[in-house]
């Protein structure tokens, strides 16, 4: 029917218009044949436009303009090549082909005009093409709910939108305690006042096209009724498929006495708090004349020598030492950044050589290390460390806890299989074992790698790839197709430990120093979601080249620091 | 009488008057007067849904007049007259004065009058028109365009000739007059085409077509008339003024781009930046994405263009732009330029192509613009020579013209592919779909007429006049 409606009119119009190509192609039969073929192809390729006034003029002029490249392709290049000559694109050659150019332009105009008229005539004779049946927008049949607005949850939602596109039978909802995706690799830069806090967070509402965003805390999940209970809302959220992307929370420091004192380093608010606390502490130290108390104030203890702790130590060290220029009364040798780690080397995720390099560089820049030690307890003004069987105290006004994370404790309330850490066990397709319609990924799940069988590490690069597989599997599950098992070979790791200093292992290659630092910044800038976020972060880094880091305190302490008597 | 009938009737009247002018000029036989009325009616019937403004009318009419000239005076007619022994190019050259006559005496009045009539009938349904923006934006753009054109006029000692219009031979006076004309023509660009201006690129295309029109109207027609002389529309006069044609094209391109830039700057600064008018994707993100997509598209276009450059042994010449002569260096320079030009396409032509046909049309127009501005103007300057807007230079550069058209078409097609991918993703959000639909160039603008007129003359004139 398409051929009858469009192909045939185009073919006939092209044949008639083809008479104008006799000068261009030499033989009348050839020009008629070429015209017919081009006419049919042109007509079939045209987008179907409603028969409105003016369409004929548009088509005629557009087709006339297309006569120019047709002349160039056929008469100037192809025909001479077929005849064993070089293309005729010199001035003399084009002058000799002037008649053919006129022929093509006129052919195009005639083709466009006649085709538009012929198609319109056919529609009048046999009636217009039946319009596509308008289906009433169906209420969604399948509701996918994603719990968690981190890398895993957000990437799952984005990939679900790509998988299902406009399919109205599936709806997505993401539930998040925050309204933005935090790009955690750059969190230390916020604490160290290199970056503005909002620049490393991408608003959830601007990230999706048709995923509903619910800002709430999950207070309960009824697996039998397939409902999710949310804080601050009476109604529950029904689901057909539930995705656990709840991530991990900071593990609790040992001993009840410490739970009130440490600063966390997990969220944006934590990073902002740390930055403001450092500034506030400097002001207090500046008002303190007792050297012992002053040194305690200027001692910052960070528990945990993994990526978070090491990067935070490097960033705080740079920030704090840079601030000394604004506090001329504070002795530089009283400032201490102490990194406490339970093993004999920091950064266990990196190779030994890179970890040693990082430690030496940080030590050279002024960071102090307490290795093979754990934080035993803390009280206002001091932290007690334990090494082997010996305990010793460090006088400090600041303890920041980065020593480990555990899966979201909400999972422990559910009748699902968990490992000893509290992460939910899933099969290779990311389905929760023993439960249909339940899926999990990221830091809150134990995802086995399809090739090695080993659990995937809880990192963002794995969470993002798991999300892609999960979205595919959700669609496959709904449409009755085969699911994929997850596999991913880690690309590498990157860690920045100070100004122009980083360590990187990428596909087995090791890098350190300035080049690794450039890699770190370049790779994470490219991975930061949102083009405007990239521009903002890049501008922050460029500004940092010319101006010192900002020491404006944005969260006021409860009382201004008091000058003590000397 | 209904509006449609009045429109067609007006077409008959103006067509008859235009044909009468052509008869008086000796370009038409007496019977042409009736044909003129018939043609005016046919034009009105065919384009009544498209000629909504004087600017749209002007472009459509110029395109149809060019077609009429190709079909008639330069094409079919010589076959039936004593000229049939001449080659078609010779016939076209011999009928070069008719081309000018068709455009200025028939087409321009027909299009402008019908467009003005249509505007009065439908003014309430159209985009709002700002006289201030048209005059100020066009005038300012005209100054800059006039400065660029003036560089050639200075070299060709044209200013004293311009001063001759007021009976002087002063260079300074000639320059002053030149800038006055540039401002006026720029302002008329704004008056005629404000409703058609969307992107920088399409506006540049409009400017190019308007520049070509003013070449026919200005130095070939009005200048001699103002000097109380009969206009010389001969081919030889056209050949002498080829440099002026190039200047008018460059002037038009600059006016088009700058006018659109001033328009968009105004919108961007005062409207889009207002948080109340915030859209899901801000202008910053959109522009960066367009640059990136255009760069990729330009690279692919450059790769497709590469064999043609090799075939005309052009890589060594391109290498000279970087101070070398090797073809490898020439390839790198060519690809680098292609990426930059492609990125420019992305920014200049975002949202201009509702379909593949439009993309190829704009792309070819961009390609031919690159030939005029790049190959004929900027590259000689870059190589330390001054630009020579002569027929000989154009003839020497003709081999690369097709390659530029191909580059433009490929770049535009790839760009559309990339733009659509992103657009389809954004359109999942119904708010964005509505916004995007408003921003996309709609069907029904004079764009097809522009493509035909500007592309055809852009290729025809260098061949005819060389």
Tab-separated table of N, CA, C and O in Angstrom, chain A residues 128-181:
chain	number	residue	atom	x	y	z
A	128	UNK	N	-7.216	9.071	2.241
A	128	UNK	CA	-5.962	9.311	2.967
A	128	UNK	C	-5.498	8.038	3.659
A	128	UNK	O	-6.288	7.134	3.910
A	129	UNK	N	-4.209	7.998	3.942
A	129	UNK	CA	-3.642	6.852	4.661
A	129	UNK	C	-4.276	6.786	6.034
A	129	UNK	O	-4.485	7.830	6.667
A	130	UNK	N	-4.639	5.578	6.481
A	130	UNK	CA	-5.257	5.490	7.806
A	130	UNK	C	-4.302	5.991	8.859
A	130	UNK	O	-3.132	5.663	8.846
A	131	UNK	N	-4.853	6.805	9.768
A	131	UNK	CA	-3.999	7.341	10.837
A	131	UNK	C	-3.676	6.216	11.805
A	131	UNK	O	-4.428	5.258	11.936
A	132	UNK	N	-2.520	6.338	12.446
A	132	UNK	CA	-2.128	5.329	13.438
A	132	UNK	C	-3.166	5.331	14.548
A	132	UNK	O	-3.593	6.400	14.988
A	133	UNK	N	-3.633	4.139	14.962
A	133	UNK	CA	-4.677	4.100	15.994
A	133	UNK	C	-4.174	4.743	17.267
A	133	UNK	O	-3.096	4.437	17.735
A	134	UNK	N	-4.982	5.628	17.806
A	134	UNK	CA	-4.584	6.325	19.024
A	134	UNK	C	-4.982	5.471	20.214
A	134	UNK	O	-6.154	5.249	20.458
A	135	UNK	N	-4.003	4.999	20.906
A	135	UNK	CA	-4.345	4.206	22.098
A	135	UNK	C	-4.437	5.138	23.282
A	135	UNK	O	-3.636	6.062	23.423
A	136	UNK	N	-5.428	4.902	24.057
A	136	UNK	CA	-5.581	5.724	25.255
A	136	UNK	C	-4.400	5.448	26.169
A	136	UNK	O	-3.945	4.306	26.269
A	137	UNK	N	-3.860	6.478	26.779
A	137	UNK	CA	-2.710	6.234	27.656
A	137	UNK	C	-3.106	5.295	28.781
A	137	UNK	O	-3.987	5.591	29.564
A	138	UNK	N	-2.437	4.154	28.795
A	138	UNK	CA	-2.808	3.151	29.784
A	138	UNK	C	-2.200	3.500	31.118
A	138	UNK	O	-1.125	4.061	31.196
A	139	UNK	N	-2.908	3.182	32.205
A	139	UNK	CA	-2.272	3.349	33.519
A	139	UNK	C	-1.182	2.298	33.607
A	139	UNK	O	-1.340	1.186	33.107
A	140	UNK	N	-0.032	2.648	34.185
A	140	UNK	CA	1.105	1.727	34.166
A	140	UNK	C	0.737	0.378	34.763
A	140	UNK	O	0.100	0.292	35.799
A	141	UNK	N	1.183	-0.686	34.094
A	141	UNK	CA	0.875	-2.006	34.613
A	141	UNK	C	1.946	-2.465	35.582
A	141	UNK	O	1.678	-3.207	36.503
A	142	UNK	N	3.183	-2.052	35.325
A	142	UNK	CA	4.299	-2.505	36.147
A	142	UNK	C	4.953	-1.304	36.794
A	142	UNK	O	5.314	-0.354	36.114
A	143	UNK	N	5.103	-1.383	38.116
A	143	UNK	CA	5.694	-0.285	38.850
A	143	UNK	C	7.003	-0.752	39.471
A	143	UNK	O	7.028	-1.683	40.276
A	144	UNK	N	8.074	-0.114	39.062
A	144	UNK	CA	9.396	-0.462	39.587
A	144	UNK	C	9.794	0.620	40.588
A	144	UNK	O	9.790	1.810	40.242
A	145	UNK	N	10.095	0.203	41.797
A	145	UNK	CA	10.514	1.149	42.836
A	145	UNK	C	11.968	0.892	43.175
A	145	UNK	O	12.368	-0.253	43.404
A	146	UNK	N	12.740	1.932	43.205
A	146	UNK	CA	14.169	1.840	43.522
A	146	UNK	C	14.378	2.545	44.849
A	146	UNK	O	14.009	3.725	45.004
A	147	UNK	N	14.947	1.835	45.791
A	147	UNK	CA	15.230	2.436	47.097
A	147	UNK	C	16.698	2.822	47.142
A	147	UNK	O	17.578	1.970	47.096
A	148	UNK	N	16.948	4.128	47.218
A	148	UNK	CA	18.336	4.599	47.315
A	148	UNK	C	18.686	5.518	46.167
A	148	UNK	O	18.463	5.179	45.002
A	149	UNK	N	19.224	6.685	46.507
A	149	UNK	CA	19.561	7.678	45.487
A	149	UNK	C	21.053	7.854	45.304
A	149	UNK	O	21.518	8.948	44.999
A	150	UNK	N	21.803	6.767	45.477
A	150	UNK	CA	23.240	6.842	45.237
A	150	UNK	C	23.571	6.405	43.824
A	150	UNK	O	22.702	6.363	42.947
A	151	UNK	N	24.838	6.078	43.602
A	151	UNK	CA	25.273	5.656	42.260
A	151	UNK	C	24.410	4.503	41.738
A	151	UNK	O	23.966	4.513	40.598
A	152	UNK	N	24.208	3.503	42.588
A	152	UNK	CA	23.487	2.312	42.126
A	152	UNK	C	22.048	2.657	41.765
A	152	UNK	O	21.565	2.294	40.697
A	153	UNK	N	21.365	3.348	42.653
A	153	UNK	CA	19.959	3.651	42.411
A	153	UNK	C	19.750	4.591	41.242
A	153	UNK	O	18.893	4.366	40.388
A	154	UNK	N	20.537	5.647	41.180
A	154	UNK	CA	20.368	6.638	40.114
A	154	UNK	C	20.701	6.028	38.756
A	154	UNK	O	19.971	6.222	37.773
A	155	UNK	N	21.775	5.279	38.692
A	155	UNK	CA	22.152	4.682	37.411
A	155	UNK	C	21.117	3.649	36.981
A	155	UNK	O	20.821	3.512	35.788
A	156	UNK	N	20.552	2.922	37.948
A	156	UNK	CA	19.491	1.975	37.606
A	156	UNK	C	18.316	2.710	36.980
A	156	UNK	O	17.789	2.298	35.939
A	157	UNK	N	17.896	3.795	37.610
A	157	UNK	CA	16.752	4.549	37.086
A	157	UNK	C	17.040	5.089	35.693
A	157	UNK	O	16.203	5.025	34.789
A	158	UNK	N	18.241	5.637	35.493
A	158	UNK	CA	18.589	6.184	34.165
A	158	UNK	C	18.567	5.097	33.105
A	158	UNK	O	18.075	5.299	31.991
A	159	UNK	N	19.103	3.946	33.452
A	159	UNK	CA	19.138	2.861	32.479
A	159	UNK	C	17.763	2.265	32.236
A	159	UNK	O	17.462	1.814	31.135
A	160	UNK	N	16.932	2.282	33.242
A	160	UNK	CA	15.560	1.821	33.032
A	160	UNK	C	14.847	2.745	32.048
A	160	UNK	O	14.091	2.297	31.191
A	161	UNK	N	15.091	4.060	32.170
A	161	UNK	CA	14.480	4.995	31.219
A	161	UNK	C	14.966	4.708	29.807
A	161	UNK	O	14.201	4.802	28.847
A	162	UNK	N	16.234	4.362	29.658
A	162	UNK	CA	16.749	4.055	28.315
A	162	UNK	C	16.177	2.735	27.822
A	162	UNK	O	15.862	2.579	26.651
A	163	UNK	N	16.066	1.757	28.724
A	163	UNK	CA	15.566	0.441	28.306
A	163	UNK	C	14.111	0.528	27.864
A	163	UNK	O	13.729	-0.024	26.853
A	164	UNK	N	13.303	1.208	28.648
A	164	UNK	CA	11.865	1.199	28.389
A	164	UNK	C	11.404	2.393	27.562
A	164	UNK	O	10.270	2.390	27.072
A	165	UNK	N	12.254	3.430	27.417
A	165	UNK	CA	11.911	4.632	26.654
A	165	UNK	C	10.518	5.110	27.034
A	165	UNK	O	10.237	5.396	28.170
A	166	UNK	N	9.623	5.172	26.048
A	166	UNK	CA	8.311	5.757	26.339
A	166	UNK	C	7.245	4.724	26.706
A	166	UNK	O	6.080	5.073	26.794
A	167	UNK	N	7.621	3.498	26.900
A	167	UNK	CA	6.642	2.451	27.169
A	167	UNK	C	5.768	2.851	28.352
A	167	UNK	O	6.232	2.923	29.493
A	168	UNK	N	4.490	3.132	28.101
A	168	UNK	CA	3.638	3.638	29.196
A	168	UNK	C	3.228	2.558	30.181
A	168	UNK	O	2.599	2.858	31.199
A	169	UNK	N	3.535	1.309	29.884
A	169	UNK	CA	3.082	0.228	30.770
A	169	UNK	C	4.019	0.021	31.943
A	169	UNK	O	3.764	-0.815	32.795
A	170	UNK	N	5.098	0.782	31.981
A	170	UNK	CA	6.049	0.643	33.091
A	170	UNK	C	6.314	2.029	33.667
A	170	UNK	O	6.521	2.980	32.926
A	171	UNK	N	6.276	2.112	34.979
A	171	UNK	CA	6.565	3.377	35.656
A	171	UNK	C	7.689	3.148	36.650
A	171	UNK	O	7.847	2.041	37.176
A	172	UNK	N	8.464	4.190	36.890
A	172	UNK	CA	9.595	4.070	37.820
A	172	UNK	C	9.478	5.128	38.905
A	172	UNK	O	9.073	6.264	38.642
A	173	UNK	N	9.870	4.731	40.104
A	173	UNK	CA	9.947	5.666	41.226
A	173	UNK	C	11.256	5.418	41.948
A	173	UNK	O	11.639	4.267	42.181
A	174	UNK	N	11.931	6.472	42.298
A	174	UNK	CA	13.150	6.347	43.093
A	174	UNK	C	12.907	7.044	44.425
A	174	UNK	O	12.363	8.153	44.470
A	175	UNK	N	13.260	6.357	45.497
A	175	UNK	CA	13.082	6.899	46.842
A	175	UNK	C	14.466	7.205	47.400
A	175	UNK	O	15.330	6.331	47.437
A	176	UNK	N	14.658	8.439	47.830
A	176	UNK	CA	15.979	8.830	48.318
A	176	UNK	C	15.829	9.742	49.521
A	176	UNK	O	14.907	10.547	49.591
A	177	UNK	N	16.748	9.594	50.454
A	177	UNK	CA	16.734	10.474	51.622
A	177	UNK	C	17.244	11.870	51.266
A	177	UNK	O	16.931	12.834	51.951
A	178	UNK	N	18.068	11.946	50.230
A	178	UNK	CA	18.569	13.247	49.800
A	178	UNK	C	17.984	13.569	48.440
A	178	UNK	O	17.482	12.683	47.754
A	179	UNK	N	18.089	14.824	48.032
A	179	UNK	CA	17.510	15.182	46.733
A	179	UNK	C	18.551	15.240	45.636
A	179	UNK	O	18.289	15.733	44.539
A	180	UNK	N	19.744	14.730	45.957
A	180	UNK	CA	20.805	14.816	44.949
A	180	UNK	C	21.696	13.586	45.034
A	180	UNK	O	21.797	12.939	46.086
A	181	UNK	N	22.338	13.286	43.928
A	181	UNK	CA	23.339	12.223	43.887
A	181	UNK	C	24.676	12.823	44.276
A	181	UNK	O	25.155	13.759	43.634
